[in-house]
Coordinates of C-alpha atoms in Angstrom, one line a residue:
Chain A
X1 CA -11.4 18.0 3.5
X2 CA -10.5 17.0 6.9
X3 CA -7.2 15.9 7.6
X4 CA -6.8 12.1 7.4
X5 CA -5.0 11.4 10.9
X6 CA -7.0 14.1 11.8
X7 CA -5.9 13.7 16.2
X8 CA -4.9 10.8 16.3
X9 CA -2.4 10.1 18.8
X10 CA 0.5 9.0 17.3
X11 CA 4.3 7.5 18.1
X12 CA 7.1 7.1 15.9
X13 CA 10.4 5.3 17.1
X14 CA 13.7 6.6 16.0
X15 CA 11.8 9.9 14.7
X16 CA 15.7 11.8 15.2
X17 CA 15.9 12.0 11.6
X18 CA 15.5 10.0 8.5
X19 CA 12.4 7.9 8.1
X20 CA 11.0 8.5 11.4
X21 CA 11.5 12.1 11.3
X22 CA 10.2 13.0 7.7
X23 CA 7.0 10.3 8.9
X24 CA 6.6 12.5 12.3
X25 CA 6.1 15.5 10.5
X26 CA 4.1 14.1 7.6
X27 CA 2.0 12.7 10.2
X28 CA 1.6 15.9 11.8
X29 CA 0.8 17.6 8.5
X30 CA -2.0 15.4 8.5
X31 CA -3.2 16.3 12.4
X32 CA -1.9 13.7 14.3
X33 CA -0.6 14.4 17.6
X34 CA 3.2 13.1 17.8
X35 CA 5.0 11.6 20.0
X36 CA 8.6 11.7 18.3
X37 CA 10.7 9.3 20.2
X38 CA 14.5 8.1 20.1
X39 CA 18.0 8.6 21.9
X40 CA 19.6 11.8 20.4
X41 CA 18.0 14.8 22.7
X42 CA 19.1 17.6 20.2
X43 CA 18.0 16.4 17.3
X44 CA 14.5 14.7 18.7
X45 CA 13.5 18.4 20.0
X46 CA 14.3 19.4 16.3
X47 CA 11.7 17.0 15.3
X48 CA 9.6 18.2 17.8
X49 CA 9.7 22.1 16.4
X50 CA 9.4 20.7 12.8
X51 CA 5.7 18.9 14.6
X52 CA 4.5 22.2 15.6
X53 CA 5.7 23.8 12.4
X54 CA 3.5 21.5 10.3
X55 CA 0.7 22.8 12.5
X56 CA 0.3 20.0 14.8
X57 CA 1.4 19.0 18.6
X58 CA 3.3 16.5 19.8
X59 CA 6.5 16.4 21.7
X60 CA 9.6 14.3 22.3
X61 CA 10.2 11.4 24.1
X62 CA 14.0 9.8 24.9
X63 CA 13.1 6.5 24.3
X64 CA 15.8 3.0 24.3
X65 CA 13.1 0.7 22.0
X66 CA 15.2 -2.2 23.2
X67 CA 14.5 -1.3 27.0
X68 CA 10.4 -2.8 28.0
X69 CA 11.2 0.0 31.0
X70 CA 11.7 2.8 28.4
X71 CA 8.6 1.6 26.5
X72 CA 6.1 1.5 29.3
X73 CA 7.4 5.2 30.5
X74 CA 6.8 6.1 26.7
X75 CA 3.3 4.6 26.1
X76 CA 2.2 6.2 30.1
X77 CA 3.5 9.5 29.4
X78 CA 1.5 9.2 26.1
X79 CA -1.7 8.4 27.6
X80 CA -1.3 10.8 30.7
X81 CA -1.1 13.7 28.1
X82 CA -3.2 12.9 25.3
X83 CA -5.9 10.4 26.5
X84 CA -4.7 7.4 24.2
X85 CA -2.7 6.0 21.5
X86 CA -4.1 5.4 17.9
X87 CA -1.4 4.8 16.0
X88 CA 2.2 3.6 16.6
X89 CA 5.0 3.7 14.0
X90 CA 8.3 1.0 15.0
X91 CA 10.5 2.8 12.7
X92 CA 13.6 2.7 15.4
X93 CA 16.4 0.6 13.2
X94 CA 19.6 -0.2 12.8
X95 CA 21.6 -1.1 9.7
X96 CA 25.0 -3.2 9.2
X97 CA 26.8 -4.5 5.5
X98 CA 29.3 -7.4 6.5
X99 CA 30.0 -10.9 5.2
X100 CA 29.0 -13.6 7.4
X101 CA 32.5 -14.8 7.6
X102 CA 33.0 -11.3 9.8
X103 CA 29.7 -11.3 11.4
X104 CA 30.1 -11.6 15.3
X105 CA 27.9 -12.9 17.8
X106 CA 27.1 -9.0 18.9
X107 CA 26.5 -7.7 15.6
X108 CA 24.5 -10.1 15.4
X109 CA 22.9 -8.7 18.8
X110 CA 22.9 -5.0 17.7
X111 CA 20.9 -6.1 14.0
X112 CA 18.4 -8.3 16.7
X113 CA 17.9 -6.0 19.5
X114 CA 16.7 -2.9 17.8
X115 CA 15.0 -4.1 14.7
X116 CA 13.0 -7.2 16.4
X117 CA 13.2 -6.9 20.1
X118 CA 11.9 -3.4 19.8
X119 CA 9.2 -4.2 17.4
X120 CA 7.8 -6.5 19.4
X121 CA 8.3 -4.8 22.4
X122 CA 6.6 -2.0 21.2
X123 CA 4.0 -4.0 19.1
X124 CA 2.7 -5.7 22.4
X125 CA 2.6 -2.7 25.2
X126 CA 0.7 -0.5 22.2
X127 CA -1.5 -3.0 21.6
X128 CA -2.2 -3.2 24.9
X129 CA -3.0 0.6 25.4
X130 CA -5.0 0.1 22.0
X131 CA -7.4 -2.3 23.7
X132 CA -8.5 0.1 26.0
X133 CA -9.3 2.5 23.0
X134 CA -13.1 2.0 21.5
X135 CA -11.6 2.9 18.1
X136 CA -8.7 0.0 18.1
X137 CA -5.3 0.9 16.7
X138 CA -2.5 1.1 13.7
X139 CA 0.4 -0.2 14.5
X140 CA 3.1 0.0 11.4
X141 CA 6.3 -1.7 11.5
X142 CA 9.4 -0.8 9.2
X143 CA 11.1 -3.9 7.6
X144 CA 13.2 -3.5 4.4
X145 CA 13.4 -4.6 1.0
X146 CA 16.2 -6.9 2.4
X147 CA 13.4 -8.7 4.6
X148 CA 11.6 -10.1 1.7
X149 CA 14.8 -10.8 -0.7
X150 CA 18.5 -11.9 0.5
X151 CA 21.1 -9.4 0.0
X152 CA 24.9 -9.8 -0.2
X153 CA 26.9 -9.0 2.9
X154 CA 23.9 -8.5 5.0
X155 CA 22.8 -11.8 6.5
X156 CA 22.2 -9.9 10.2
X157 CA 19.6 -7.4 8.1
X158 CA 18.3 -9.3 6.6
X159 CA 17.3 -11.6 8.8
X160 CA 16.2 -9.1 11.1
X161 CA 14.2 -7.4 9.0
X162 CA 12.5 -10.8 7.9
X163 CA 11.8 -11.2 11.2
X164 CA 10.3 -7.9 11.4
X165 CA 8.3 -9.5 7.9
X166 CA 6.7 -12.3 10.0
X167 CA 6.5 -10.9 13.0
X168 CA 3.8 -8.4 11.4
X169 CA 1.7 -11.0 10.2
X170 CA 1.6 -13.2 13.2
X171 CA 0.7 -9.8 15.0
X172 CA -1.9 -9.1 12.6
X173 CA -3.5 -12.5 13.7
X174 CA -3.1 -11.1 17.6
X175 CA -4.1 -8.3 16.8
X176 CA -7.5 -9.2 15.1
X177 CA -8.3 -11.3 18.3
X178 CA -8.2 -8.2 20.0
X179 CA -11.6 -6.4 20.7
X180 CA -11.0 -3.6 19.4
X181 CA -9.2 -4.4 16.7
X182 CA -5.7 -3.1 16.0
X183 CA -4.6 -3.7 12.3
X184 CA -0.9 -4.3 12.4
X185 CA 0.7 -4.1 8.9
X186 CA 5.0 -3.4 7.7
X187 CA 6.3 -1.4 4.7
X188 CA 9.3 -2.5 3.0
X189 CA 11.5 0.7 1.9
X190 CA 14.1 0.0 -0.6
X191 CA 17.5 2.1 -1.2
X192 CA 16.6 5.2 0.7
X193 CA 19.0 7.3 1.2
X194 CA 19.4 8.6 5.2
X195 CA 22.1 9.1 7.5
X196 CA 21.7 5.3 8.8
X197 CA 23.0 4.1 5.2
X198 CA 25.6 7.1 5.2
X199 CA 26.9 5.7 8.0
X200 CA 27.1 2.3 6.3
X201 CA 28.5 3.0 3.4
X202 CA 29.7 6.8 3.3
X203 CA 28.9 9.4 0.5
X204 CA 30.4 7.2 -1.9
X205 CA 28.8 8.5 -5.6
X206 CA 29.5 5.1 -7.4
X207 CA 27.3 3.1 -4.3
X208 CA 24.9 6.0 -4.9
X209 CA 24.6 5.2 -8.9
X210 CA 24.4 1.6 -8.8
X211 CA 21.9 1.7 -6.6
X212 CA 20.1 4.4 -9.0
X213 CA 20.7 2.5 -12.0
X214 CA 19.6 -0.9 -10.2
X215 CA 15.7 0.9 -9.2
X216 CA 13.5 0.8 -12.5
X217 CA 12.7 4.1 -11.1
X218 CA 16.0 5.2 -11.6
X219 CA 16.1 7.4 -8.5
X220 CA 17.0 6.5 -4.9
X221 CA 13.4 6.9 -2.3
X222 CA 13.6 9.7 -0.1
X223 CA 12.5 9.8 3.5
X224 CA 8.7 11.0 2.3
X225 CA 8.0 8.5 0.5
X226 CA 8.0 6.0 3.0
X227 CA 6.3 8.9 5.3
X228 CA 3.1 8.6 3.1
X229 CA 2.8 5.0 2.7
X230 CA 3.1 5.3 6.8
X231 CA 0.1 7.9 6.4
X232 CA -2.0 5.6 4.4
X233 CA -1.4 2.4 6.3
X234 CA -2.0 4.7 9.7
X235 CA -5.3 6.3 8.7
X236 CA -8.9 5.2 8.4
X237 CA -8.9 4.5 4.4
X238 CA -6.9 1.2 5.7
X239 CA -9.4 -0.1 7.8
X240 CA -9.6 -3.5 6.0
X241 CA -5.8 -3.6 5.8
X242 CA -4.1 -5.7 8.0
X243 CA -1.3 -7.9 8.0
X244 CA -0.3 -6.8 4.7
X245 CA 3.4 -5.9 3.4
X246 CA 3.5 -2.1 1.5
X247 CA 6.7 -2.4 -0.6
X248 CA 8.3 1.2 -1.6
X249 CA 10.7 0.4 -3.9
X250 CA 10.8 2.6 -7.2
X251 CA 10.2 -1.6 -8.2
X252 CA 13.7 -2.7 -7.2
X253 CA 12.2 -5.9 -5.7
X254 CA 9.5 -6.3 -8.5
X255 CA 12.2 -8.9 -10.3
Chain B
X1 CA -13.0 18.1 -2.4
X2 CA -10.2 16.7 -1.7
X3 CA -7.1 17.5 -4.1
X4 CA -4.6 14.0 -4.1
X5 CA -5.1 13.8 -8.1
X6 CA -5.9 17.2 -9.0
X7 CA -6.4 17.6 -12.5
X8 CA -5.0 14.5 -13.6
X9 CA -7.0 12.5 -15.7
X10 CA -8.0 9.3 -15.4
X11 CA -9.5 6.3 -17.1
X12 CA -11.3 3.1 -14.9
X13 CA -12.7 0.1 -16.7
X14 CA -15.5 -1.6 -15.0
X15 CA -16.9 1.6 -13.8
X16 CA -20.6 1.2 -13.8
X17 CA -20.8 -0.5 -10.4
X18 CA -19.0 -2.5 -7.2
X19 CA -15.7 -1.8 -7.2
X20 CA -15.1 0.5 -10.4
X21 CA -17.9 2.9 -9.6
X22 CA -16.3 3.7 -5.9
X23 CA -12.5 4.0 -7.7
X24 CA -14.6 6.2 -9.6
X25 CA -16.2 8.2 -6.9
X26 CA -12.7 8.1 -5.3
X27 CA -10.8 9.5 -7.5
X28 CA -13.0 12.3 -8.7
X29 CA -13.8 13.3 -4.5
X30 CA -9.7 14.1 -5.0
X31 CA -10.4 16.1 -7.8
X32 CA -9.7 14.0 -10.8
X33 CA -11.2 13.7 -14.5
X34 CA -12.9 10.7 -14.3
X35 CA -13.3 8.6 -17.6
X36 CA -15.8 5.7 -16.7
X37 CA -16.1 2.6 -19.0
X38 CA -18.1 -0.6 -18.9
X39 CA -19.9 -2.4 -21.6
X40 CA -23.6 -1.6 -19.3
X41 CA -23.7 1.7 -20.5
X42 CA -27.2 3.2 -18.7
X43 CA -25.4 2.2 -15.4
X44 CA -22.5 3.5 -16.4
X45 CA -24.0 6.7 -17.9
X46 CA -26.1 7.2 -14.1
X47 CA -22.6 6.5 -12.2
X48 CA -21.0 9.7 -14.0
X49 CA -24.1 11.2 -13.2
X50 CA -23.8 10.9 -9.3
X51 CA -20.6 12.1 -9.3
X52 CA -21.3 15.2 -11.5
X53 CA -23.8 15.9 -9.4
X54 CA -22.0 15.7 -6.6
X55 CA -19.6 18.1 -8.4
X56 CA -16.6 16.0 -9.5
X57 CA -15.8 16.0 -13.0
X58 CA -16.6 12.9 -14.5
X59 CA -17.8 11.3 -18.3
X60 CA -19.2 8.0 -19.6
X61 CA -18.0 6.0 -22.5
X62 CA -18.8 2.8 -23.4
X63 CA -16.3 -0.2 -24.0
X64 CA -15.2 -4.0 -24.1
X65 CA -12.2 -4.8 -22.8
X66 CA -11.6 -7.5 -24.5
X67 CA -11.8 -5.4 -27.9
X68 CA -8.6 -4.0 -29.1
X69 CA -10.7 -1.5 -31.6
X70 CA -12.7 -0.9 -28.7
X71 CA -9.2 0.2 -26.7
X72 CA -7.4 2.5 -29.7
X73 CA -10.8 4.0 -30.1
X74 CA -11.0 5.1 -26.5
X75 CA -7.7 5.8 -25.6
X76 CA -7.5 8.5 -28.8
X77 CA -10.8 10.0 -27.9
X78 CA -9.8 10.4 -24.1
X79 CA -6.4 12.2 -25.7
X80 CA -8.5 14.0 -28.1
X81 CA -10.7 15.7 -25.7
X82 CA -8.3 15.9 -22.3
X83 CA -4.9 16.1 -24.1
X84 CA -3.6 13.6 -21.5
X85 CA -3.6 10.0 -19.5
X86 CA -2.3 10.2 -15.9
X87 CA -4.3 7.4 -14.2
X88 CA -5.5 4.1 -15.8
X89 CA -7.5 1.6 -13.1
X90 CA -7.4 -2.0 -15.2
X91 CA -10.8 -3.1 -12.9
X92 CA -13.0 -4.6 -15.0
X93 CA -13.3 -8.2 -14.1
X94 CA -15.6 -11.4 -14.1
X95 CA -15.6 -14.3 -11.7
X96 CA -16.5 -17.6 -12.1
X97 CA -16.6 -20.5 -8.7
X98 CA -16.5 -24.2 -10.3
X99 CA -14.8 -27.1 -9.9
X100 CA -12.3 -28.2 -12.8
X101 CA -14.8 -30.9 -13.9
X102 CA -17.6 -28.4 -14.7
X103 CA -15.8 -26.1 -16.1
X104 CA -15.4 -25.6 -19.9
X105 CA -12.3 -24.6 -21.7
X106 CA -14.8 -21.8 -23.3
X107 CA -15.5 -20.6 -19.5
X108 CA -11.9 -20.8 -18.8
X109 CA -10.7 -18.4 -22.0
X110 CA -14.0 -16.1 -21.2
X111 CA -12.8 -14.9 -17.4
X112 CA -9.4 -14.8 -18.7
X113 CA -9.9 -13.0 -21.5
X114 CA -11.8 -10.2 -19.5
X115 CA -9.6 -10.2 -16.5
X116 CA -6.3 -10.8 -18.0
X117 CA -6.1 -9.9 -21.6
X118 CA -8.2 -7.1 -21.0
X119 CA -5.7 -5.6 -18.6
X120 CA -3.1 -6.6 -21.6
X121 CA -4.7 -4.4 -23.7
X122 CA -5.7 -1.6 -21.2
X123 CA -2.2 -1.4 -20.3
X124 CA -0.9 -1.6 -24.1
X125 CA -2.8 1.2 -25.1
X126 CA -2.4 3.2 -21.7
X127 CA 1.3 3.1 -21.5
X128 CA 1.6 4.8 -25.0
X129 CA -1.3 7.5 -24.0
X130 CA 1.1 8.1 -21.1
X131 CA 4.1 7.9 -23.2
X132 CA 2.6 11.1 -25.5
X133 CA 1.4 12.5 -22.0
X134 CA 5.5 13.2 -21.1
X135 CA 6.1 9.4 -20.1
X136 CA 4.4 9.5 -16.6
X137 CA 1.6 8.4 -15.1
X138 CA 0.2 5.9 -12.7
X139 CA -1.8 2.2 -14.2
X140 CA -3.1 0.1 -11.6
X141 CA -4.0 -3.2 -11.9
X142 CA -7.2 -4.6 -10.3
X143 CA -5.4 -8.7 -9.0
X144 CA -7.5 -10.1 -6.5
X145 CA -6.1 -12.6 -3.2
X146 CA -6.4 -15.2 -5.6
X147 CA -3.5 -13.9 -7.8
X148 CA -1.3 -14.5 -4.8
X149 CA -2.9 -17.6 -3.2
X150 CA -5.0 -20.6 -4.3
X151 CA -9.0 -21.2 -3.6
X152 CA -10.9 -24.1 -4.3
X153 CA -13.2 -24.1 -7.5
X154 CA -11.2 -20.9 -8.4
X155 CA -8.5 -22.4 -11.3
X156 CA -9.8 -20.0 -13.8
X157 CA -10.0 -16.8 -11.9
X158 CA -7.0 -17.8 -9.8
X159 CA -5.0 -18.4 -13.6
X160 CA -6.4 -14.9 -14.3
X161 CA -5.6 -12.6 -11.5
X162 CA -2.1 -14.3 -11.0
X163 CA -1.6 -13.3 -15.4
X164 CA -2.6 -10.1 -13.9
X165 CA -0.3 -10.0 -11.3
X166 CA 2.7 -11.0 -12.9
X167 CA 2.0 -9.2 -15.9
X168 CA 2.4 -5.7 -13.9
X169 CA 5.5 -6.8 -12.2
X170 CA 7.2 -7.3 -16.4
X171 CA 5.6 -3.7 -17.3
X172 CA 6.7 -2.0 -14.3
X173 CA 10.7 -3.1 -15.3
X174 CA 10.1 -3.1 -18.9
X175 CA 9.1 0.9 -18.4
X176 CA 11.8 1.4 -16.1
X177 CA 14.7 -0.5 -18.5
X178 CA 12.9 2.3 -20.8
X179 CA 13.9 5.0 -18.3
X180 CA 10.5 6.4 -18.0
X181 CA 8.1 7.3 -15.1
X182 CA 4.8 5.2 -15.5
X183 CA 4.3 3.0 -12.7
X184 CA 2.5 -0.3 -12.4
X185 CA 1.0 -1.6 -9.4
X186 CA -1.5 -4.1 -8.3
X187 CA -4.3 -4.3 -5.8
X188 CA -5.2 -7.4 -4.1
X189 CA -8.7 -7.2 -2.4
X190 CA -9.9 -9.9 -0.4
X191 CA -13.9 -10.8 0.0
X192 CA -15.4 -7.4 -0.6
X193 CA -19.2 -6.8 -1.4
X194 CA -20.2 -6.0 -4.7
X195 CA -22.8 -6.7 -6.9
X196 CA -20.1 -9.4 -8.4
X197 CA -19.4 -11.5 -4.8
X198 CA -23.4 -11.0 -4.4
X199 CA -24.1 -12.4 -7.7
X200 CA -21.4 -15.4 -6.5
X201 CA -23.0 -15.8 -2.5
X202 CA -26.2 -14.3 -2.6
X203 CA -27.0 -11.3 -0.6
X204 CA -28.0 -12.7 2.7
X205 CA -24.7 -13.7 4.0
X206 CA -23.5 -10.3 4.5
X207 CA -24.6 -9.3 8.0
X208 CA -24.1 -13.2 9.4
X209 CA -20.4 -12.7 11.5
X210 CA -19.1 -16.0 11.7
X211 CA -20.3 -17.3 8.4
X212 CA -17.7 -19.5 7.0
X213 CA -17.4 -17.5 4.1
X214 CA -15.3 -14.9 7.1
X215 CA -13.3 -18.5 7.6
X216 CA -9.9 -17.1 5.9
X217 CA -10.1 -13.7 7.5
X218 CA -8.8 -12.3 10.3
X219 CA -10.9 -8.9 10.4
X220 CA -14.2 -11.3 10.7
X221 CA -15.9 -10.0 8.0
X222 CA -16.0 -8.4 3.9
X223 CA -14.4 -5.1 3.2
X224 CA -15.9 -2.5 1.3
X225 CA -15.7 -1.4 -2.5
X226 CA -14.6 2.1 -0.5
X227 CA -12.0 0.5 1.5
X228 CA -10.9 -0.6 -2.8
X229 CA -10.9 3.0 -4.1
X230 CA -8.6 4.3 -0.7
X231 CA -6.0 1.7 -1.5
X232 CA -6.6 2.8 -5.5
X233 CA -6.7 6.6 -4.6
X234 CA -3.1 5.9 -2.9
X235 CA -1.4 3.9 -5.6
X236 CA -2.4 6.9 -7.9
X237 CA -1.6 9.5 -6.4
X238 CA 1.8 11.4 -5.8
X239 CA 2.0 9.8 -2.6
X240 CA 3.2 6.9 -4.0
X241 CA 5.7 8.1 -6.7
X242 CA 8.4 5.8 -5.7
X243 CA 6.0 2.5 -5.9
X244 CA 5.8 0.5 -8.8
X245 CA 5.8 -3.2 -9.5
X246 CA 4.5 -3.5 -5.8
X247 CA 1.4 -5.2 -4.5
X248 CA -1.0 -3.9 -2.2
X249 CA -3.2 -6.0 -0.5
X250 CA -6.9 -5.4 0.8
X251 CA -8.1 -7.8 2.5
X252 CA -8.3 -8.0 6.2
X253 CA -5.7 -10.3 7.0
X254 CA -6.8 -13.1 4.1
X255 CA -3.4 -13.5 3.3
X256 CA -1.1 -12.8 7.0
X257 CA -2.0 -16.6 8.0

């Protein structure tokens, strides 16, 4: 069987760990060739080494997603060295719980600049680059459970992330305009459990249980999960998916 | 061969053509046991055919969906012989186009008792094969963009694939309330070309880009029963172990705008 992303040329945002790192790699697995990006130098060139130890190439990029700059030296370097860009994965995020009461005009920022302002940053210069690939493009933006239901405490996420929702579908119009066309679709992770929710919350056990015992799959999603819904929407077998919302939720948000 | 379901062993209704015989062809190309059913059994019997011939592992047997003896009779025969269920692909269907004035209260129970009790009862008697096969296994649901948004002339197939719809989102929590491991998905394809959509629009208007049938999609044109099976092949397949009660939609941008 050949591989299923067999060369493609690939970017993943905010591929330092988590998400974005477990997707680089699964992507590599499957013979793309990545272009891990974010800020944090050490860990992106681990990513990198975990690339060519799933048999692929790639390499690392520092990257700010917020930054159009950063993005245009990104998708260049990208094309200089491999000829073109299939696919592009806007995983880059950032997560904050806080009542609205204590929500400040730059949290507000941070949850904005990131999560939206990168995604579309990054959603228009690939699709550019795209155009001038005969085989069109995959673009795959990461929203969240929490941009298709409201949460608690999370009124900056969340509307981020639904931002992120709507954004892909308007996108997916654009982007079926486009000649060739670039399919543009978003997956919606539930509770995984990375360092960005760490960081949020802390290794707190009781967070950890409710959040088990709320999933009907009574477990919390791990990073590779998402990665192969990223595979799937990425690759070929999605050719007549676009604009579409991939939920990965062990059925949290099925209620 | 591919190896994404391995070994596992799978039932599809509807097999015999369209949609079902590429699930089908699919799921055996990744190395499945592939049971095919549909009440047209020489098609059917020729679809299992092609595949063994093309070296998958696959067997016919004949049933209504809509039969509930037909269902226990299958489902213990498919344990009998394999020992297990791991896939089940609810995606025998019927459609039917006709305004609310035409259509017959006997027309509206027939496409729903195909397309949504017969998923009832495929997924009645599948979830307790799985539950003797260790309480896992994968059950997706064949819903259609008309389970998710309205069309004209479409009340009883819209009623029907919304049942189905809805109906997998209540299994997929009843099964996880139960503390089990079977998941239940849906697929939502747009205007894909079968023998069913050919029977509905003829087969000329396939190759004419810009036909008004295209109107609601953004990809210009009709997936294929292939482009079905991927999405299928993904739902059932390890990959998607922490999916359930999820939708995944096939349709070339039907339902973005």
């Amino acid at each position: 069987m050949s591989k299923r992303l067999a060369n493609k040329v690939t970017i993943v945002t905010g591929a330092t760990s988590g998400i974005g790192r477990a997707t680089a790699v699964r992507c590599a697995e499957e013979g793309a060739i990545v272009i891990a990006t974010g800020r944090n130098e050490e860990q992106g060139r681990k990513t990198e080494s975990l690339i060519t130890e799933a048999g692929s190439k790639g390499l690392f990029l520092r990257h700010d997603v917020t930054s159009e700059e950063s993005w245009n030296a990104v998708i260049s370097e990208t094309i200089d060295r491999f000829g073109r860009l299939d696919v592009l994965v806007n995983n880059a995020g950032t997560f904050m719980v806080k009542p609205i009461g204590e929500t400040t005009e730059s949290d507000w920022d941070f949850m904005w600049k990131t999560n939206v302002d990168g995604t579309f940053l990054g959603t228009k210069l690939a699709m550019q680059a795209m155009r001038r690939n005969p085989e069109g493009g995959s673009i795959v933006n990461m929203s969240s459970l929490m941009g298709l239901v409201g949460f608690e405490n999370a009124t900056a996420y969340c509307a981020a992330k639904g931002a992120v929702t709507h954004f892909t579908r308007a996108a997916a119009a654009d982007g079926a305009a486009s000649r060739p066309h670039v399919r543009v679709n978003v997956i919606h992770p539930g509770v995984i459990w990375t360092e960005m929710l760490v960081h949020e919350f802390g290794e707190v056990e009781d967070i950890k249980n409710y959040m088990i015992e709320d999933t009907p799959l009574k477990r919390l999603g791990t990073p590779v999960d998402i990665a192969n819904g990223v595979v799937y929407l990425a690759s070929d077998a999605a050719r007549y998916v676009t604009g579409a919302s991939l939920v990965i939720d062990g059925g949290r948000g099925a209620d | 061969m591919g190896d994404r379901v391995k070994g596992k062993i799978a039932i599809v209704t509807g097999a015999a053509k369209g949609l079902g015989r590429a699930i089908s062809e699919c799921l055996a190309r990744e190395g499945a046991v592939v049971v095919l059913t549909d009440i047209d059994r020489k098609e059917g019997e020729a679809a299992a055919a092609a595949i063994r011939e093309r070296g998958g592992q696959a067997e016919f047997r004949e049933l209504d969906v809509t039969r509930e003896n037909a269902w226990r009779t299958l489902v213990d025969d498919v344990m009998a012989s394999h020992g297990r269920l791991d896939i089940l692909v609810n995606n025998a269907g019927i459609a039917l186009l006709k305004s609310i004035n035409d259509l017959s209260l006997e027309e509206f129970q027939h496409i729903n008792r195909v397309n949504a009790w017969g998923t009832f009862l495929g997924c009645k008697y599948g979830v307790a094969a799985m539950r003797k096969s260790g309480g896992t296994g994968s059950i997706i649901n064949m819903s259609s963009v008309l389970g998710q948004v309205g069309g004209a002339d479409a009340t009883a197939y819209s009623a029907s694939k919304g049942a189905v719809r809805l109906m997998s989102k209540a299994l997929a929590l009843e099964i996880g309330i139960a503390r089990e491991f079977i998941r239940v998905n849906t697929v939502h394809p747009g205007l894909i070309r079968t023998p069913m959509t050919e029977g509905m629009f003829g087969t000329e208007v396939w190759d004419h880009e810009g036909d008004p049938l295209y109107a609601p999609i953004l990809l210009g044109r009709a997936g294929s029963p292939e482009d079905v099976a991927e999405a299928v092949l993904h739902l059932a397949s390890d990959e998607a172990e922490f999916m359930t009660g999820a939708e995944l939609n096939v349709d070339g941008g039907w339902t973005a705008i």
